Coordinates of C-alpha atoms and ligand atoms in Angstrom, one line a residue:
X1 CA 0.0 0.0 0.0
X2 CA 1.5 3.3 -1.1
X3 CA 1.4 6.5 1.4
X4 CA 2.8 10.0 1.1
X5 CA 3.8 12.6 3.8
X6 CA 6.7 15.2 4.1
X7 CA 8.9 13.9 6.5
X8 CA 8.8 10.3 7.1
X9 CA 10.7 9.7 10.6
X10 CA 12.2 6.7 11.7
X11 CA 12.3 5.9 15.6
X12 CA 9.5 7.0 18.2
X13 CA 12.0 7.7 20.8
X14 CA 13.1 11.3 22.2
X15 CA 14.4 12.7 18.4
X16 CA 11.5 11.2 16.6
X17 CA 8.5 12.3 19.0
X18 CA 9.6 15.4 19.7
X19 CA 10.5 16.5 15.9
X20 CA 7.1 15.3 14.7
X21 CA 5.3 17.3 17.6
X22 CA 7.4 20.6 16.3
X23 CA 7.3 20.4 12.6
X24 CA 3.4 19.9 13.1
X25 CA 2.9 23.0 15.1
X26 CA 3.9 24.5 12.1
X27 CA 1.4 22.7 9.8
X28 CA 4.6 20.0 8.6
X29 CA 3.1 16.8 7.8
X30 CA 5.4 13.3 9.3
X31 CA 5.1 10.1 10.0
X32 CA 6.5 7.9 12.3
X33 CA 8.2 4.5 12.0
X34 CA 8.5 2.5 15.7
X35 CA 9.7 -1.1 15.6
X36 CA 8.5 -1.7 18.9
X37 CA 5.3 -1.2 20.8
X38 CA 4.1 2.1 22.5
X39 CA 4.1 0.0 26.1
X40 CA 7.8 -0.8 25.7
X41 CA 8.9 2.7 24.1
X42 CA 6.6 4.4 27.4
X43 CA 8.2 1.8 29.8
X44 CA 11.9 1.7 29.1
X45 CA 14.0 3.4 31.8
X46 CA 16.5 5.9 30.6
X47 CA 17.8 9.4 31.3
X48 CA 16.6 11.5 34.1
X49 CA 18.2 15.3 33.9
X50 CA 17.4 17.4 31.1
X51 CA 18.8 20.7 30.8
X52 CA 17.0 24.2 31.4
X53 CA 17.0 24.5 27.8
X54 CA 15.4 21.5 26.9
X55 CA 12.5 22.4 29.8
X56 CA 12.0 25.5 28.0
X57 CA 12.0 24.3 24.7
X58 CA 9.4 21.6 26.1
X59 CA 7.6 24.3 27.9
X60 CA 7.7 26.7 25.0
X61 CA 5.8 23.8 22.8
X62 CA 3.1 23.2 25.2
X63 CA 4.8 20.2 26.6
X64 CA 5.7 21.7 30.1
X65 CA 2.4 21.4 32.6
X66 CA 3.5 17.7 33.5
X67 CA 6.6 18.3 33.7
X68 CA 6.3 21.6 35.3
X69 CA 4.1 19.9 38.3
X70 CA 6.0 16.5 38.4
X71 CA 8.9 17.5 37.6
X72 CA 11.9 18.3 40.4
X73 CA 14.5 21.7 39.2
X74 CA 17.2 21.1 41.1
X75 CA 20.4 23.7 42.1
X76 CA 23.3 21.6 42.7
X77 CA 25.2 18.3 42.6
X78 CA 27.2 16.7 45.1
X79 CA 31.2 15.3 44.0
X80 CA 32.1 13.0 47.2
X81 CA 34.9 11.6 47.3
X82 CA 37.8 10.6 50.5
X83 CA 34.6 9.7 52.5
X84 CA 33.6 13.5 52.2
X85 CA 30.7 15.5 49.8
X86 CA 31.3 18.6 47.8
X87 CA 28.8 20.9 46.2
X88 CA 28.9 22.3 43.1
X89 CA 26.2 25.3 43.3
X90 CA 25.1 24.9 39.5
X91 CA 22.3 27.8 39.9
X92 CA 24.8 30.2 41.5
X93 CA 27.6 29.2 39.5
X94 CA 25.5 30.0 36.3
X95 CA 23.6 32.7 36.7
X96 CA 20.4 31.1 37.8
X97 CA 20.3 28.2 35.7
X98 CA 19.6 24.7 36.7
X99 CA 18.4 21.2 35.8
X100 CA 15.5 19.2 35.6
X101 CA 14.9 15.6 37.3
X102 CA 12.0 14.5 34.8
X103 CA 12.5 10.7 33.7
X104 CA 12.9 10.2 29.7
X105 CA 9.7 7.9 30.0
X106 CA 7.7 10.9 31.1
X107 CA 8.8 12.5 28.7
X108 CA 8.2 10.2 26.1
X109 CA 4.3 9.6 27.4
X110 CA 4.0 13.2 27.2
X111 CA 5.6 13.3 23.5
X112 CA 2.9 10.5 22.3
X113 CA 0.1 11.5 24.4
X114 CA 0.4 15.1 22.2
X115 CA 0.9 13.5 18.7
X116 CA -2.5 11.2 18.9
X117 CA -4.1 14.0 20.5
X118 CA -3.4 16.2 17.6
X119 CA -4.2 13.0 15.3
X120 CA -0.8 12.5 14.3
X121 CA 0.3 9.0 12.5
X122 CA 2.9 6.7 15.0
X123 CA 3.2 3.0 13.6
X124 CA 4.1 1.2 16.2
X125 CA 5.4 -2.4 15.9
X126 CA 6.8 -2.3 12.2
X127 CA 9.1 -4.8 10.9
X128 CA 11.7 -4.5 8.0
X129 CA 12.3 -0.3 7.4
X130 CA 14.0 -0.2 4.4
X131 CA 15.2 3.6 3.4
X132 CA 15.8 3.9 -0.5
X133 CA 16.2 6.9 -2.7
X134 CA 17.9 9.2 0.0
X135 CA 20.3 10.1 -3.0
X136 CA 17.2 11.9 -4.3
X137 CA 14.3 14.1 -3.3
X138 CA 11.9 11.7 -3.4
X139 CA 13.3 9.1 -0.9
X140 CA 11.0 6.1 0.0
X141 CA 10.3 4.2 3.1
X142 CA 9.2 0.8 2.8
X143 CA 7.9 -1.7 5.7
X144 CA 5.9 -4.1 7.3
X145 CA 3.3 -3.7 9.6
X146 CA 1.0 -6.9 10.4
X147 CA 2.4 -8.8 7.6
X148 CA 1.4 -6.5 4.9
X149 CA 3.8 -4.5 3.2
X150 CA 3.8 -0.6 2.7
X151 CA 5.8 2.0 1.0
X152 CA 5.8 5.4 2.6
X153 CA 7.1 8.4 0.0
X154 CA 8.1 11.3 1.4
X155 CA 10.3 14.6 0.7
X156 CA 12.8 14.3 4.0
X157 CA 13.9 11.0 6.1
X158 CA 14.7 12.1 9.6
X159 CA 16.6 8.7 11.0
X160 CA 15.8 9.2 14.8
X161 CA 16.3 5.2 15.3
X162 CA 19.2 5.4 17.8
X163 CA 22.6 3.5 17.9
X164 CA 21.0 0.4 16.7
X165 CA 19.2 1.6 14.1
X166 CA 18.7 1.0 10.5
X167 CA 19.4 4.5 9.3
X168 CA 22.7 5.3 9.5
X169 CA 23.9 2.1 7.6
X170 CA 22.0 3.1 4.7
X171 CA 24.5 5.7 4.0
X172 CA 26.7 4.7 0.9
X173 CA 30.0 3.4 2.0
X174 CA 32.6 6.0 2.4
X175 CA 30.4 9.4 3.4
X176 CA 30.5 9.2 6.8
X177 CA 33.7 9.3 9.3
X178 CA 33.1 7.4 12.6
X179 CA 34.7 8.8 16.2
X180 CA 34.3 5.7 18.3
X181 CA 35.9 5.1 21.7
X182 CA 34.7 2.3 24.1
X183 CA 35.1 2.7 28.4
X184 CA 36.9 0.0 30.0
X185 CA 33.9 0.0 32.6
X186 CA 29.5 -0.3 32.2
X187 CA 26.8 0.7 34.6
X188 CA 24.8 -1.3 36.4
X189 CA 21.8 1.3 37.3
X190 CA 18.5 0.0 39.2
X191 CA 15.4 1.8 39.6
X192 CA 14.4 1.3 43.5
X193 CA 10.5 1.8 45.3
X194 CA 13.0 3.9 48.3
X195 CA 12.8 7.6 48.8
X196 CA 16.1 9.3 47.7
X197 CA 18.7 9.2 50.5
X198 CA 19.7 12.5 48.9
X199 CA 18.2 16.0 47.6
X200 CA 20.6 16.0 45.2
X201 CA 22.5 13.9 42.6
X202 CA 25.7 12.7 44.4
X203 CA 28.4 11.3 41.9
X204 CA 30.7 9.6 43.9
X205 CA 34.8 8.5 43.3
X206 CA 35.4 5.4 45.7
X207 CA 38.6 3.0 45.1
X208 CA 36.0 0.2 44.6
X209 CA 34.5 2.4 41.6
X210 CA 32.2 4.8 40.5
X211 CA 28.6 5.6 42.1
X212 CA 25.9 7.9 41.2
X213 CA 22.6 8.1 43.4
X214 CA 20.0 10.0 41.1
X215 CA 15.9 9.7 41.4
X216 CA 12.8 10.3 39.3
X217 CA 10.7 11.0 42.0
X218 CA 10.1 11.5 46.0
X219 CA 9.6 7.9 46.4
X220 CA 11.5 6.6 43.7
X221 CA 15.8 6.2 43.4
X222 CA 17.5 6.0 40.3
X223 CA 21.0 4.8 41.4
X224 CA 24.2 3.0 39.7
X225 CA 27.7 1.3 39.7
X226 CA 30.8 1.1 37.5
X227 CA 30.9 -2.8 36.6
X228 CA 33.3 -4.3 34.3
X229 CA 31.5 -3.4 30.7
X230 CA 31.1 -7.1 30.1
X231 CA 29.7 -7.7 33.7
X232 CA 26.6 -10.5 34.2
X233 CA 24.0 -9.0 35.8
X234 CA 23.3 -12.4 37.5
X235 CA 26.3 -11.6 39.5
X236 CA 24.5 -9.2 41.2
X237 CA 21.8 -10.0 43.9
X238 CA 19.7 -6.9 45.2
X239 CA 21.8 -7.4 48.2
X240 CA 24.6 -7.2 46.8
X241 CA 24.2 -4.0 45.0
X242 CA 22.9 -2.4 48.0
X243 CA 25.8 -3.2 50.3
X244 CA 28.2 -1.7 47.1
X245 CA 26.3 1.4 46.7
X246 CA 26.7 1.7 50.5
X247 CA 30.2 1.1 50.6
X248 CA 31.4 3.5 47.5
X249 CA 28.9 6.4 49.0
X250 CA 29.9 6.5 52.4
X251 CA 31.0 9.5 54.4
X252 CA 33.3 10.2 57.6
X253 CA 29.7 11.4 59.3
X254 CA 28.1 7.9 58.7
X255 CA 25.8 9.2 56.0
X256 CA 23.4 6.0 55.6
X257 CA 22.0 4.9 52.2
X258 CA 17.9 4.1 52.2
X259 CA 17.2 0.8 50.6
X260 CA 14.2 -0.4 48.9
X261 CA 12.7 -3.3 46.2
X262 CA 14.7 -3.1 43.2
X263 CA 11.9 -2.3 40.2
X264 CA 14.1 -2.8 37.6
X265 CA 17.7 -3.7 37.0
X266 CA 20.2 -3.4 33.7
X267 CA 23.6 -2.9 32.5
X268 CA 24.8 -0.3 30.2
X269 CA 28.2 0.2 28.2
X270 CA 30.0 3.6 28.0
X271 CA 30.9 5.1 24.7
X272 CA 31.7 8.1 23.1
X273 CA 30.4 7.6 19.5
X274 CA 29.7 10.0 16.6
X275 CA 29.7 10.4 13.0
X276 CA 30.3 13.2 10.8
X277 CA 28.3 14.4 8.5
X278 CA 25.0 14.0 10.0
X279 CA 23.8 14.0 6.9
X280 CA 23.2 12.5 3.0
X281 CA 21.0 14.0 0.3
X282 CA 17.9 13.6 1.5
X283 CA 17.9 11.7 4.7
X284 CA 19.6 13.8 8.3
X285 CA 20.3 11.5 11.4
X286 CA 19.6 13.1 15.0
X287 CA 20.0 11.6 18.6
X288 CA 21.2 8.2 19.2
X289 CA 21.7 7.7 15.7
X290 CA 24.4 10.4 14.8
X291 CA 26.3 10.0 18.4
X292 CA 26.8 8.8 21.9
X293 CA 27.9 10.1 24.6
X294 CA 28.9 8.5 28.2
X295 CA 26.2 8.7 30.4
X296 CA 28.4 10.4 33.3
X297 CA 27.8 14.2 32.3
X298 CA 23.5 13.6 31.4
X299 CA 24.0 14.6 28.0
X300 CA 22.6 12.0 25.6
X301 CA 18.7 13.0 25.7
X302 CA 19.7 16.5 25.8
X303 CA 21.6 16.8 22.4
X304 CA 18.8 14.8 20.9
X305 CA 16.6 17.5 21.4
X306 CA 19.0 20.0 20.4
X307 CA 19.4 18.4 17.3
X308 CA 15.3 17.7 16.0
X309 CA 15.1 21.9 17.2
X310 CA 17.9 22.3 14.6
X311 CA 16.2 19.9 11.9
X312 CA 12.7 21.4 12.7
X313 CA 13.9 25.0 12.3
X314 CA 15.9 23.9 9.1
X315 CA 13.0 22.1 7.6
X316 CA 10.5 24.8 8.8
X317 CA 12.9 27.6 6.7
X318 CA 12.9 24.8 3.6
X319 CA 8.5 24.6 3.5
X320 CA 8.1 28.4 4.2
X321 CA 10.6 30.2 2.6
X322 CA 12.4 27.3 -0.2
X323 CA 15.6 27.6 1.7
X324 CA 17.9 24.9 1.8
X325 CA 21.0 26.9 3.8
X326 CA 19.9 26.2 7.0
X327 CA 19.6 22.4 5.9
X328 CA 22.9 22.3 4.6
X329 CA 24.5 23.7 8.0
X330 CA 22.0 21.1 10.0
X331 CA 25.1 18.8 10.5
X332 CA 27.8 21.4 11.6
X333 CA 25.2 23.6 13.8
X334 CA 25.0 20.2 16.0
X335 CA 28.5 18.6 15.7
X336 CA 29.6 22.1 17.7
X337 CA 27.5 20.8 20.2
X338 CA 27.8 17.1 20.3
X339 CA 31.6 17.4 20.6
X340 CA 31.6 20.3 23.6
X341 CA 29.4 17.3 25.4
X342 CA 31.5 14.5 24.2
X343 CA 34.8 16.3 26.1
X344 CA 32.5 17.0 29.0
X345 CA 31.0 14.0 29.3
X346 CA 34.7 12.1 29.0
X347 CA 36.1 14.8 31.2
X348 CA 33.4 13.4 34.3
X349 CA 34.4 9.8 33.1
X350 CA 37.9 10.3 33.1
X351 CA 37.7 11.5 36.4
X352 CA 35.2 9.8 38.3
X353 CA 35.4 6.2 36.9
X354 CA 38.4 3.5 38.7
X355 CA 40.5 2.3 36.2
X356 CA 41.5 -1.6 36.8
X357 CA 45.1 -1.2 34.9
X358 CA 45.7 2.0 37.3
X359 CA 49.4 1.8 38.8
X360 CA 48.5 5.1 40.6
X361 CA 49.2 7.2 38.6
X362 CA 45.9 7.9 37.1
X363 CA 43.9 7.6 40.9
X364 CA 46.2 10.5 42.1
X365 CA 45.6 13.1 39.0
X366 CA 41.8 12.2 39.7
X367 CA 42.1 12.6 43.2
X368 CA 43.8 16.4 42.0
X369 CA 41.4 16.9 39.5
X370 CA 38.5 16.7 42.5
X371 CA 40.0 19.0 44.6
X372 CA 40.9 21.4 42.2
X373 CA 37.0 21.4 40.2
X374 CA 35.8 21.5 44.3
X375 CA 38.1 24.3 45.5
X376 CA 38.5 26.1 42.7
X377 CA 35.5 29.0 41.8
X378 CA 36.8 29.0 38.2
X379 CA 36.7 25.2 37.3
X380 CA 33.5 24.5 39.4
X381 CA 31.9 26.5 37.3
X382 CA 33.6 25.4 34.2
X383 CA 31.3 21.8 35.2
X384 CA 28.8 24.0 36.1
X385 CA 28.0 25.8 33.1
X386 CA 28.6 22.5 30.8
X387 CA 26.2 20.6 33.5
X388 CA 23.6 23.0 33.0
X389 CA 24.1 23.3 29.2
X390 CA 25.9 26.0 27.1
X391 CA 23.2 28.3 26.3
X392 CA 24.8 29.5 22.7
X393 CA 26.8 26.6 21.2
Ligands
LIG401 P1 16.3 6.2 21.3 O1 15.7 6.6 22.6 O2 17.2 5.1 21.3 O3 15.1 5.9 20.3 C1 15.2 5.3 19.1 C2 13.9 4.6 18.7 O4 14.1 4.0 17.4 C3 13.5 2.7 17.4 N1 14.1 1.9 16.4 C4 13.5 1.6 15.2 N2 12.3 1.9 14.7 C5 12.0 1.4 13.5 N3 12.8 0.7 12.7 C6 14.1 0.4 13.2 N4 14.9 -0.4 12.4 C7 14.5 0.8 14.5 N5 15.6 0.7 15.2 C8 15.4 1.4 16.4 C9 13.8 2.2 18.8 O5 12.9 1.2 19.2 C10 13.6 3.5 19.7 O6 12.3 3.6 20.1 O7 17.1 7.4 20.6 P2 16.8 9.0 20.6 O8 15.3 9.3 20.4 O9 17.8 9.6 19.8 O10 17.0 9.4 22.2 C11 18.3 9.4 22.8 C12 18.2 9.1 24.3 O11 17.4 7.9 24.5 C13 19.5 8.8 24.9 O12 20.5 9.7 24.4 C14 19.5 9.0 26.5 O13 18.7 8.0 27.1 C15 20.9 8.9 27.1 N6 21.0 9.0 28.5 C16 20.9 10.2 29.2 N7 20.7 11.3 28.5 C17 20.5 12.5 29.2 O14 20.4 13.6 28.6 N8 20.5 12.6 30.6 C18 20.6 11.5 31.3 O15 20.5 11.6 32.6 C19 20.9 10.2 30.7 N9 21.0 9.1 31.4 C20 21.2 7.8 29.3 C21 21.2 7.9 30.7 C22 21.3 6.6 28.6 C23 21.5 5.4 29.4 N10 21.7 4.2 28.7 C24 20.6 3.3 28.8 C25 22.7 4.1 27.8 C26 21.4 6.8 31.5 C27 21.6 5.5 30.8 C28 21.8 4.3 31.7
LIG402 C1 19.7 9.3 35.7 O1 19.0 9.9 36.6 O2 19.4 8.3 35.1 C2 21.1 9.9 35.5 C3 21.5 11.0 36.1 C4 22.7 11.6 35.9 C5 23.6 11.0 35.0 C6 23.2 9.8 34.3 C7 21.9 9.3 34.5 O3 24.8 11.5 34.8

């Protein structure tokens, strides 16, 4: 069965919601391609701080009265380390701004809940996208849904299909350049029914390893490890991930860690992954997709929104006025951006995560590195003003 729209969009996660929701406040026509179901895209547990300028850009699109009730701003993080916590005043440091604990399911619900509610098209649970004809302007998307097979002709193919995705491999052989550097450590990050022992995120640098307490809500934690990146999760009991969380958070004042039933348990990799252009002919990759970063400086979800405001805005100046500048700087506008929080987020790796080959060398220029970002007004607010998010890059 044949179908037409202007932008056909592959991916209903963060990038592919949210660009469908702002190209059709400005009458753009999409469609959107989701291999899996709307229960699993609403359900999986992701990121959890979004930037002020992703709140406002979610605000600014009618997307903020959720988030604005349920949602937690927050002022400052905590860097503990040597059994002692430091706080970096992110607000003060930055001129008022500060970040949002709002999980990436919420926002995801809210992202969907607006599309069907302004009658948009979401196909969830397709099988075999196929992308041909991005070479031209009339590239095609072809899949299954239910067995039957559809083509889906459009002017634009926004490949919002994350890391895994089908996209990005359907670039010719030889267009793109690929930065890719894989962390000798993963995460191990639970979701726990426990209020949060904490008001604010706590990152903490322990000999044993890296630990981040985080939350979604007053009664729920968000909380991980640094495990060995090929690390088997059934290795690791409730208990036992309770007892290391205690252990690498601890302070000199016997701070005590609330625990609680584990809802739901997982381990991630760490990369740093992007490639360059973002683009070919007609088809432009955002999120996931185009790059990675490590999940240590909160970035990933964030860049994914700046990039679909980019493409919006680029294909909003291509409908209204026949412009096809701002389309052709899509790619650089966003690599600026994706490569300030790809040396961020490997700066807060670097230093936070226990390296297993480390003679000492490396644990004492970490230890420095702490001190110096804690006692020092100029580098605290160096993290400080990438935590928050550059306003103008
Ligand atoms: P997503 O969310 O991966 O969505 C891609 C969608 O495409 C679908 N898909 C396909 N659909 C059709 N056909 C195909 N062939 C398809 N292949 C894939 C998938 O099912 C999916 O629905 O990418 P998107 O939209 O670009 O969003 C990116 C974010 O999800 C990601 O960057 C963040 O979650 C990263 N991240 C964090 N980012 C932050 O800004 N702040 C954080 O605090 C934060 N914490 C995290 C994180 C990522 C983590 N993991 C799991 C690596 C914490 C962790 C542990
Ligand atoms: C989270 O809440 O999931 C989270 C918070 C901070 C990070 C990464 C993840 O750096």
């Amino acid at each position: 069965m044949n179908q037409k729209t202007q932008v056909g969009i592959i991916g209903a996660g963060p990038s592919g919601l949210l660009l469908s929701h702002l190209l059709h406040l400005k009458g753009i026509d999409s469609v959107i391609l989701e291999a899996r179901s709307r229960k699993y895209v609403e359900e999986r547990v992701r990121a959890g701080v979004l930037e002020q300028g992703t709140v406002d850009l979610l605000s600014d699109t009618g997307l903020g009265d959720r988030l604005r009730r349920e949602g937690l701003v927050h002022h400052g993080i905590e860097l503990r380390f040597d059994g002692r916590g430091h706080r970096v005043a992110l607000s003060d440091l930055t001129g008022g701004r500060s970040i949002w604990i709002y999980g990436q399911r919420e926002v995801v619900k809210d992202l969907i809940d607006a599309r069907l509610a302004a009658e948009g098209t979401i196909h969830f649970e397709v099988d075999t996208v196929n992308l041909s004809g991005i070479d031209s302007s009339s590239p095609i998307l072809n899949y299954q849904k239910d067995g039957r097979d559809f083509e889906l002709n459009c002017d634009f193919i926004a490949g919002c299909d994350g890391f895994h995705g089908v996209s990005r491999d359907s670039i010719p052989a030889g267009i793109l350049r690929t930065y890719h550097h894989v962390y000798p450590f993963g995460w191990l990050g639970i979701l726990a029914a426990v209020a949060p022992s904490t008001e604010e995120l706590i990152y903490a640098y322990h000999e044993r390893g890296f630990a981040l307490h985080s939350l979604r809500s007053p009664e729920i934690s968000r909380l991980y490890i640094q495990v060995e990146p090929d690390e088997d999760i059934n290795n690791w009991p409730d208990d036992r991930i309770w007892q290391e969380l205690s252990t690498r958070m601890a302070t000199e004042d016997g701070w005590t860690l609330e625990t609680g039933p584990v809802l739901e348990k997982g381990i991630s990799p760490m990369r740093s992954f992007v490639v360059e252009p973002m683009q070919y002919g007609s088809l432009f990759l955002a999120g996931d997709a185009a790059h990675i970063v490590p999940a240590t400086g909160a970035k990933g979800l964030n860049l994914a929104v700046h990039d679909v405001h980019q493409l919006s805005e680029a294909l909003i100046a291509w409908y209204r006025e026949g412009s096809d500048e701002p389309l052709r700087q899509y790619s650089s506008n966003c690599l600026d951006r994706v490569w300030r929080a790809q040396d961020f987020s490997s700066f807060m790796s670097l230093m936070l995560h226990r390296y297993s080959d480390d003679d000492g060398f490396r644990s004492r220029l970490q230890r420095s590195q702490l001190k110096y970002v804690c006692g020092s007004e100029a580098a605290s607010r160096s993290l400080a003003e990438n935590y928050v998010g550059l306003p103008h890059i």
